[in-house]
Short mmCIF file of C-alpha atoms in Angstrom, two decimals:
data_model
loop_
_atom_site.label_atom_id
_atom_site.label_comp_id
_atom_site.label_asym_id
_atom_site.label_seq_id
_atom_site.Cartn_x
_atom_site.Cartn_y
_atom_site.Cartn_z
CA MET E 1 87.79 27.58 40.14
CA VAL E 2 89.97 30.51 39.20
CA SER E 3 90.49 33.19 41.79
CA GLY E 4 88.32 36.26 41.32
CA THR E 5 91.23 38.62 41.56
CA ASP E 6 93.29 36.77 38.96
CA SER E 7 90.41 36.20 36.58
CA ASN E 8 89.23 39.77 36.72
CA ALA E 9 92.70 41.15 36.27
CA ALA E 10 92.75 39.95 32.68
CA GLU E 11 89.41 41.63 32.03
CA ARG E 12 90.46 44.93 33.52
CA PRO E 13 90.14 47.72 30.95
CA ALA E 14 93.12 49.78 30.15
CA THR E 15 93.45 52.67 32.52
CA ALA E 16 92.48 55.91 30.87
CA ALA E 17 94.83 57.97 32.98
CA PRO E 18 96.81 60.30 30.77
CA ARG E 19 100.47 59.60 30.30
CA ARG E 20 102.91 62.44 30.45
CA GLU E 21 103.17 63.79 26.95
CA ARG E 22 106.59 63.89 25.37
CA SER E 23 108.15 67.25 24.80
CA SER E 24 107.10 68.76 21.53
CA PRO E 25 109.73 69.68 18.93
CA VAL E 26 108.92 73.36 19.41
CA LEU E 27 109.61 73.13 23.15
CA LEU E 28 112.87 71.26 22.55
CA ALA E 29 113.95 73.89 20.04
CA ALA E 30 113.11 76.67 22.51
CA ARG E 31 115.19 75.01 25.23
CA LEU E 32 118.17 74.52 22.92
CA LEU E 33 117.91 78.12 21.71
CA PHE E 34 117.84 79.34 25.31
CA VAL E 35 121.10 77.58 26.21
CA VAL E 36 122.82 78.70 23.00
CA LEU E 37 121.77 82.33 23.43
CA LEU E 38 122.87 82.31 27.07
CA VAL E 39 126.35 81.02 26.23
CA VAL E 40 126.73 83.27 23.17
CA SER E 41 125.64 86.33 25.16
CA VAL E 42 128.26 85.64 27.81
CA MET E 43 130.95 85.15 25.15
CA LEU E 44 130.02 88.38 23.34
CA THR E 45 129.99 90.27 26.62
CA LEU E 46 133.48 89.05 27.46
CA ALA E 47 134.74 89.81 23.95
CA SER E 48 133.30 93.31 23.87
CA THR E 49 134.79 94.53 27.14
CA SER E 50 137.90 96.67 26.91
CA LYS E 51 139.59 94.63 29.62
CA ALA E 52 138.98 91.22 28.05
CA ASN E 53 142.74 90.64 27.79
CA GLU E 54 143.01 90.68 31.58
CA PHE E 55 141.04 87.42 31.75
CA SER E 56 143.02 84.24 31.31
CA PHE E 57 141.87 81.50 28.98
CA ALA E 58 140.90 79.28 31.91
CA THR E 59 138.80 82.08 33.42
CA VAL E 60 136.94 82.65 30.14
CA VAL E 61 136.28 78.93 29.75
CA GLY E 62 135.11 78.74 33.35
CA ILE E 63 132.68 81.62 32.88
CA ILE E 64 131.27 80.05 29.70
CA VAL E 65 130.91 76.66 31.40
CA ALA E 66 129.21 78.33 34.36
CA ALA E 67 126.76 80.04 32.02
CA GLY E 68 125.99 76.72 30.33
CA GLY E 69 125.55 75.07 33.73
CA ILE E 70 123.08 77.74 34.80
CA GLY E 71 121.15 77.19 31.59
CA LEU E 72 121.07 73.43 32.13
CA LEU E 73 119.92 73.93 35.73
CA VAL E 74 117.05 76.09 34.52
CA LEU E 75 116.08 73.42 31.97
CA ILE E 76 116.19 70.69 34.63
CA LEU E 77 113.91 72.69 36.90
CA ASP E 78 111.58 73.28 33.96
CA ALA E 79 111.50 69.57 33.08
CA LEU E 80 110.83 68.54 36.70
CA THR E 81 107.69 70.70 36.79
CA PRO E 82 105.81 69.79 33.59
CA ASN E 83 102.32 70.55 34.93
CA LYS E 84 102.51 74.27 35.49
CA ARG E 85 99.44 76.30 36.28
CA ILE E 86 99.19 79.61 34.51
CA THR E 87 97.73 81.21 37.63
CA SER E 88 100.79 80.26 39.71
CA VAL E 89 103.24 81.43 37.04
CA ALA E 90 101.39 84.73 36.66
CA ALA E 91 101.29 85.13 40.43
CA VAL E 92 105.08 84.67 40.74
CA TYR E 93 105.74 87.11 37.89
CA PHE E 94 103.36 89.71 39.27
CA GLY E 95 104.79 89.31 42.78
CA LEU E 96 108.34 89.82 41.50
CA CYS E 97 107.25 92.95 39.65
CA LEU E 98 105.64 94.36 42.79
CA GLY E 99 108.71 93.50 44.87
CA LEU E 100 111.15 95.08 42.41
CA VAL E 101 109.06 98.25 42.12
CA ALA E 102 108.86 98.56 45.90
CA ALA E 103 112.59 97.84 46.27
CA THR E 104 113.45 100.49 43.65
CA ALA E 105 111.27 103.06 45.39
CA ILE E 106 112.73 102.35 48.82
CA GLY E 107 116.25 102.26 47.34
CA ALA E 108 115.75 105.72 45.84
CA LEU E 109 114.48 106.95 49.20
CA LEU E 110 117.56 105.53 50.96
CA ASP E 111 119.85 107.19 48.39
CA THR E 112 118.14 110.52 49.03
CA ILE E 113 118.57 110.12 52.79
CA ALA E 114 122.22 109.12 52.36
CA ALA E 115 122.86 112.13 50.12
CA SER E 116 121.26 114.49 52.63
CA TRP E 117 123.49 113.10 55.37
CA GLU E 118 126.53 113.27 53.07
CA LEU E 119 127.44 109.63 53.60
CA GLY E 120 129.27 109.57 50.26
CA ASN E 121 129.74 106.73 47.79
CA GLU E 122 132.74 105.19 49.52
CA GLY E 123 133.57 103.87 52.95
CA PRO E 124 131.57 101.78 55.41
CA GLY E 125 128.43 103.88 54.96
CA ALA E 126 128.18 103.07 51.26
CA LEU E 127 128.78 99.38 52.00
CA TYR E 128 126.04 99.26 54.63
CA LEU E 129 123.71 101.18 52.34
CA GLY E 130 124.22 98.67 49.52
CA LEU E 131 123.66 95.73 51.86
CA ALA E 132 120.47 97.33 53.19
CA LYS E 133 119.13 97.93 49.70
CA MET E 134 119.90 94.36 48.61
CA THR E 135 118.33 92.87 51.76
CA LEU E 136 115.21 95.00 51.45
CA GLY E 137 114.90 94.13 47.76
CA LEU E 138 115.07 90.37 48.36
CA THR E 139 112.70 90.61 51.32
CA LEU E 140 110.14 92.66 49.42
CA CYS E 141 110.28 90.32 46.41
CA TYR E 142 109.74 87.29 48.65
CA LEU E 143 106.86 88.89 50.57
CA SER E 144 105.19 90.06 47.36
CA VAL E 145 105.42 86.63 45.70
CA SER E 146 104.19 84.90 48.87
CA MET E 147 101.26 87.28 49.26
CA VAL E 148 100.14 87.04 45.63
CA ILE E 149 100.44 83.21 45.54
CA THR E 150 98.41 82.73 48.72
CA THR E 151 95.69 85.15 47.55
CA LYS E 152 95.80 84.58 43.79
CA ASP E 153 92.28 83.13 43.70
CA ASP E 154 90.75 86.17 45.42
CA PHE E 155 93.13 88.98 44.45
CA ARG E 156 91.70 91.40 41.93
CA LEU E 157 93.09 94.64 40.57
CA VAL E 158 90.68 97.53 40.42
CA ILE E 159 92.08 98.59 37.07
CA PRO E 160 91.87 96.90 34.61
CA TYR E 161 89.90 94.29 36.59
CA VAL E 162 92.52 91.59 36.23
CA GLU E 163 91.87 88.42 38.23
CA PHE E 164 94.10 85.38 38.66
CA SER E 165 91.50 82.91 37.45
CA LYS E 166 91.10 80.99 34.24
CA GLN E 167 88.52 82.72 32.06
CA ARG E 168 86.91 80.65 29.33
CA ARG E 169 85.32 82.15 26.29
CA GLY E 170 82.42 80.57 24.47
CA GLU E 171 80.84 77.35 25.70
CA GLN E 172 81.27 76.35 29.33
CA PRO E 173 82.94 72.92 29.61
CA TYR E 174 81.35 69.94 31.33
CA LEU E 175 83.11 68.57 34.40
CA LEU E 176 82.39 64.85 34.74
CA ASP E 177 81.81 63.36 38.16
CA THR E 178 82.74 59.80 39.07
CA SER E 179 79.07 58.81 39.24
CA ALA E 180 78.42 60.14 35.73
CA LEU E 181 81.21 57.99 34.28
CA ILE E 182 80.01 54.90 36.15
CA ASP E 183 76.45 55.54 34.99
CA GLY E 184 77.55 55.48 31.34
CA ARG E 185 74.66 57.45 29.86
CA VAL E 186 76.98 60.37 29.13
CA LEU E 187 78.39 58.23 26.32
CA ASP E 188 74.99 58.17 24.62
CA LEU E 189 74.64 61.93 25.09
CA ALA E 190 78.03 62.52 23.48
CA SER E 191 77.20 60.25 20.55
CA SER E 192 73.89 62.04 19.97
CA ARG E 193 75.58 65.48 19.73
CA LEU E 194 73.64 66.87 22.68
CA ILE E 195 76.94 67.83 24.32
CA ASP E 196 78.18 70.97 22.57
CA ALA E 197 81.15 71.82 24.79
CA PRO E 198 84.44 70.20 25.81
CA ILE E 199 84.31 67.49 28.48
CA ILE E 200 86.90 67.75 31.25
CA VAL E 201 87.74 64.92 33.65
CA PRO E 202 89.81 66.21 36.61
CA GLY E 203 92.73 64.16 37.83
CA PHE E 204 91.16 63.42 41.22
CA VAL E 205 88.16 61.83 39.49
CA MET E 206 90.56 59.55 37.63
CA ASP E 207 92.25 58.69 40.93
CA GLU E 208 88.92 57.76 42.50
CA LEU E 209 88.00 55.52 39.57
CA GLN E 210 91.39 53.82 39.80
CA THR E 211 90.91 53.27 43.53
CA LEU E 212 87.47 51.74 42.94
CA SER E 213 88.78 49.47 40.18
CA ASP E 214 91.48 48.13 42.52
CA SER E 215 89.09 47.60 45.45
CA ASP E 216 88.61 44.19 47.05
CA ASP E 217 84.85 44.71 47.07
CA ARG E 218 83.20 43.15 44.04
CA GLY E 219 80.64 45.91 43.55
CA LYS E 220 83.13 48.76 43.87
CA ARG E 221 85.59 47.03 41.56
CA SER E 222 82.90 46.54 38.92
CA ARG E 223 81.78 50.17 39.11
CA GLY E 224 85.34 51.48 38.91
CA ARG E 225 86.15 49.43 35.82
CA ARG E 226 82.88 50.43 34.23
CA GLY E 227 83.77 54.11 34.74
CA LEU E 228 87.21 53.66 33.20
CA ASP E 229 85.72 51.78 30.27
CA THR E 230 83.16 54.56 29.75
CA LEU E 231 85.94 57.16 29.70
CA THR E 232 87.97 55.13 27.20
CA ARG E 233 84.97 54.82 24.89
CA LEU E 234 84.13 58.49 25.39
CA GLN E 235 87.58 59.50 24.16
CA ALA E 236 86.93 57.56 20.96
CA VAL E 237 83.80 59.60 20.12
CA PRO E 238 84.84 62.01 17.36
CA LEU E 239 82.02 64.47 18.04
CA VAL E 240 83.26 65.80 21.38
CA GLU E 241 86.54 66.99 22.85
CA VAL E 242 87.56 65.08 25.98
CA GLN E 243 90.32 66.54 28.15
CA ILE E 244 91.87 64.87 31.20
CA ASP E 245 93.18 67.62 33.45
CA SER E 246 95.91 65.92 35.45
CA THR E 247 96.95 69.25 37.03
CA ARG E 248 93.81 69.28 39.14
CA THR E 249 94.56 67.57 42.44
CA GLN E 250 92.43 66.91 45.49
CA ASP E 251 93.36 69.13 48.42
CA GLY E 252 91.89 66.85 51.10
CA GLY E 253 88.32 68.17 51.12
CA GLY E 254 86.81 65.29 49.17
CA VAL E 255 86.13 64.76 45.48
CA ASP E 256 82.81 66.62 45.56
CA ALA E 257 84.31 69.71 47.20
CA ALA E 258 87.26 69.69 44.79
CA LEU E 259 84.93 69.36 41.80
CA ILE E 260 82.82 72.32 42.94
CA GLU E 261 85.97 74.38 43.50
CA VAL E 262 87.22 73.64 39.98
CA ALA E 263 83.80 74.53 38.53
CA GLN E 264 83.78 77.84 40.41
CA ARG E 265 87.33 78.67 39.36
CA ASP E 266 87.06 77.73 35.68
CA GLY E 267 83.38 78.41 35.06
CA GLY E 268 82.44 74.81 34.21
CA ARG E 269 79.23 72.83 34.50
CA ILE E 270 79.15 69.68 36.62
CA LEU E 271 77.61 66.58 35.04
CA THR E 272 76.64 64.04 37.70
CA THR E 273 74.08 61.51 38.90
CA ASP E 274 74.74 62.26 42.58
CA ALA E 275 71.71 64.09 43.97
CA GLY E 276 73.69 65.35 46.97
CA LEU E 277 76.45 66.85 44.83
CA HIS E 278 73.83 68.40 42.55
CA LYS E 279 72.11 70.15 45.46
CA ILE E 280 75.36 71.37 47.01
CA ALA E 281 76.47 72.76 43.64
CA GLN E 282 73.19 74.65 43.31
CA ILE E 283 73.62 76.09 46.81
CA ARG E 284 77.16 77.21 45.94
CA GLY E 285 75.92 78.83 42.73
CA VAL E 286 77.63 76.33 40.41
CA ALA E 287 75.89 75.13 37.25
CA SER E 288 75.10 71.43 37.59
CA ILE E 289 73.17 68.90 35.52
CA ASN E 290 71.72 65.77 37.11
CA LEU E 291 71.50 62.99 34.53
CA ASN E 292 68.65 61.40 36.49
CA ASP E 293 66.58 64.59 36.24
CA LEU E 294 67.41 64.79 32.54
CA ALA E 295 66.36 61.17 32.04
CA ALA E 296 63.15 61.73 34.01
CA SER E 297 62.21 64.66 31.78
CA LEU E 298 62.93 62.69 28.60
CA ARG E 299 61.64 59.33 29.74
CA GLY E 300 58.45 57.99 28.17
CA THR E 301 56.64 54.83 29.22
CA GLY E 302 58.33 52.29 31.45
CA SER E 303 59.98 49.24 29.94
CA SER E 304 57.67 46.72 31.58
CA GLY E 305 58.29 43.10 30.64
CA GLU E 306 62.01 43.54 30.05
CA ARG E 307 64.07 40.63 31.40
CA LEU E 308 67.11 41.53 33.50
CA ARG E 309 69.96 39.52 34.90
CA VAL E 310 70.46 40.65 38.51
CA HIS E 311 72.55 39.48 41.46
CA LEU E 312 70.50 39.41 44.67
CA GLU E 313 72.52 40.84 47.54
CA LYS E 314 70.20 41.42 50.51
CA ALA E 315 66.62 41.20 51.75
CA GLY E 316 64.12 43.92 50.91
CA GLU E 317 61.86 45.93 53.18
CA GLN E 318 58.78 43.82 52.47
CA ARG E 319 58.37 40.13 53.15
CA GLN E 320 60.02 37.77 50.64
CA GLN E 321 61.55 40.71 48.75
CA ALA E 322 65.19 40.72 47.68
CA VAL E 323 67.28 43.63 46.43
CA GLY E 324 70.01 43.65 43.81
CA TRP E 325 71.82 46.18 41.64
CA LEU E 326 72.56 46.38 37.96
CA GLU E 327 76.00 47.26 36.60
CA ASP E 328 75.10 50.96 36.41
CA GLY E 329 74.01 51.04 40.06
CA THR E 330 70.23 50.81 39.45
CA MET E 331 68.41 49.18 42.36
CA VAL E 332 66.15 46.23 41.48
CA VAL E 333 63.51 44.97 43.93
CA VAL E 334 62.36 41.42 43.13
CA GLU E 335 59.29 39.81 44.71
CA ASP E 336 59.20 36.36 46.35
CA VAL E 337 62.90 35.53 45.93
CA GLN E 338 64.27 36.05 49.40
CA HIS E 339 65.34 32.40 49.46
CA LEU E 340 67.56 33.05 46.42
CA ILE E 341 69.72 35.79 47.98
CA GLY E 342 73.32 35.46 46.84
CA GLN E 343 72.40 34.05 43.42
CA ASP E 344 72.13 35.50 39.92
CA ILE E 345 68.57 35.26 38.61
CA TRP E 346 66.48 36.42 35.69
CA ALA E 347 63.73 38.89 36.55
CA SER E 348 60.97 40.49 34.51
CA VAL E 349 60.34 44.21 35.04
CA THR E 350 56.88 45.03 36.32
CA ASN E 351 57.30 48.72 37.09
CA THR E 352 59.95 51.45 37.21
CA LEU E 353 60.19 54.58 39.31
CA GLN E 354 62.46 57.48 38.32
CA THR E 355 63.59 59.77 41.14
CA ALA E 356 66.25 62.43 41.56
CA SER E 357 68.41 59.84 43.34
CA GLY E 358 68.23 57.34 40.51
CA ARG E 359 65.99 54.72 38.91
CA LEU E 360 64.17 52.09 40.98
CA VAL E 361 63.06 48.90 39.22
CA PHE E 362 60.41 46.50 40.52
CA ALA E 363 60.45 43.01 39.06
CA ARG E 364 59.32 39.44 39.59
CA HIS E 365 61.25 36.22 39.22
CA ASP E 366 61.25 35.09 35.60
CA PRO E 367 63.47 31.98 35.21
CA GLU E 368 64.60 30.74 31.83
CA PRO E 369 62.08 28.49 30.03
CA GLY E 370 62.86 24.81 30.55
CA SER E 371 64.89 25.32 33.72
CA ALA E 372 64.13 23.42 36.90
CA GLN E 373 62.88 26.57 38.59
CA SER E 374 60.61 27.35 35.63
CA LEU E 375 59.08 23.85 35.69
CA ALA E 376 58.60 24.06 39.45
CA ASP E 377 56.87 27.42 39.16
CA ALA E 378 54.63 26.09 36.37
CA ALA E 379 53.68 23.08 38.50
CA THR E 380 52.86 25.14 41.57
CA ASP E 381 50.78 27.58 39.52
CA GLN E 382 48.32 24.83 38.39
CA ALA E 383 44.79 24.97 39.77
CA ARG E 384 44.03 22.58 42.59
CA VAL E 385 41.50 19.77 41.87
CA ASP E 386 39.44 18.09 44.54
CA ALA E 387 39.30 14.34 43.90
CA ALA E 388 35.80 14.10 45.43
CA SER E 389 34.36 16.54 42.92
CA GLY E 390 34.98 14.18 40.01
CA PRO E 391 36.85 14.76 36.80
CA LEU E 392 37.44 18.16 35.32
CA ARG E 393 34.64 19.45 33.18
CA GLU E 394 34.86 21.40 30.02
CA SER E 395 34.93 25.12 30.66
CA SER E 396 32.91 26.02 27.61
CA GLY E 397 29.57 26.00 29.44
CA PRO E 398 26.50 23.89 28.77
CA SER E 399 26.00 22.26 25.37
CA GLY E 400 29.65 22.97 24.60
CA ARG E 401 28.79 26.55 23.66
CA ASN E 402 30.72 29.64 24.47
CA PRO E 403 29.79 30.54 28.07
CA ARG E 404 29.57 34.23 27.11
CA ARG E 405 26.76 33.43 24.68
CA GLY E 406 24.92 31.28 27.17
CA GLY E 407 22.64 28.37 26.37
CA ARG E 408 18.96 27.66 26.44
CA ALA E 409 17.51 25.62 29.27
#
């Protein structure tokens, strides 16, 4: 018998995690143009000065090489941080602007004070004044950038009401939860054109699916691979736009809390089958759609009589009941099969119950025709015959007529 880990490894679906995209030709051209312009600007500056002859050839070459090295260092830093957030970049830029404005204002004030005290432009006083202005400028720039970065999600200018948050125009995107991908019904919704907005899968949801797919537990591993397979098939649907936001990371508060935070920040709608997450999102004022509620509102009659293949995992609440789960996490309660716990059986649906927490299926054991269990059940279901009562009689009533019509005495 092949090991479960080795046999399932071959069946593992390809991970849908996004690979880092290669640099586009436009970005490469912009980087090359930046380095060229930096070097050319330094060369033109050296050539245009009236004292250019005072520089030796080695000095000029050294300055040009230093300029190229600075450009390459900037490009390396840019390449090492591919996933930049526009809010962080805007916060740094705005903080630098505030710091420079404050430094300029304080520098002008210091110059006025120095002029009133007649400190002059030379001597130790001028040196100390320049050092003070430089130190204050760097300190104010650092404090401004630090303040704006730490408060960029809450900071708002009164005029013109600028906020460091991503504002989306048009349709609000759907943020997929892990449970929605494992459930799989979102694929049918996307194929039926009921989803009219982009679908976004945050990076921490992908990480959770990957963790589940690598779990040692059979049930968790199956659900994780089912979620990854659903995402792969969802990306192939041409009717919707699926985006995997790898810049969204979990900050330690759990996947649900991170998903609600992203929805609040970007104005998205959460699509889930988790009743707890749905309620918390409603309390936090975040738009959320529970697929189970949607299915309950669209569901018609129950699919009674449908045969299901289910793995019995534990005993039920009632006597002789056993409980199993389908691949999508639906609980199935089967009657009179407690002695078959741990086996895969066929069951026929007798009733279904749709709740906000999911779908509950009630079924009875329905073995395959011709199997040993089927023949045993057929034998035990026969009517008992008492040998003392004689042979069986015809059930058609007296005179062989239909018993509903009756017969004459």
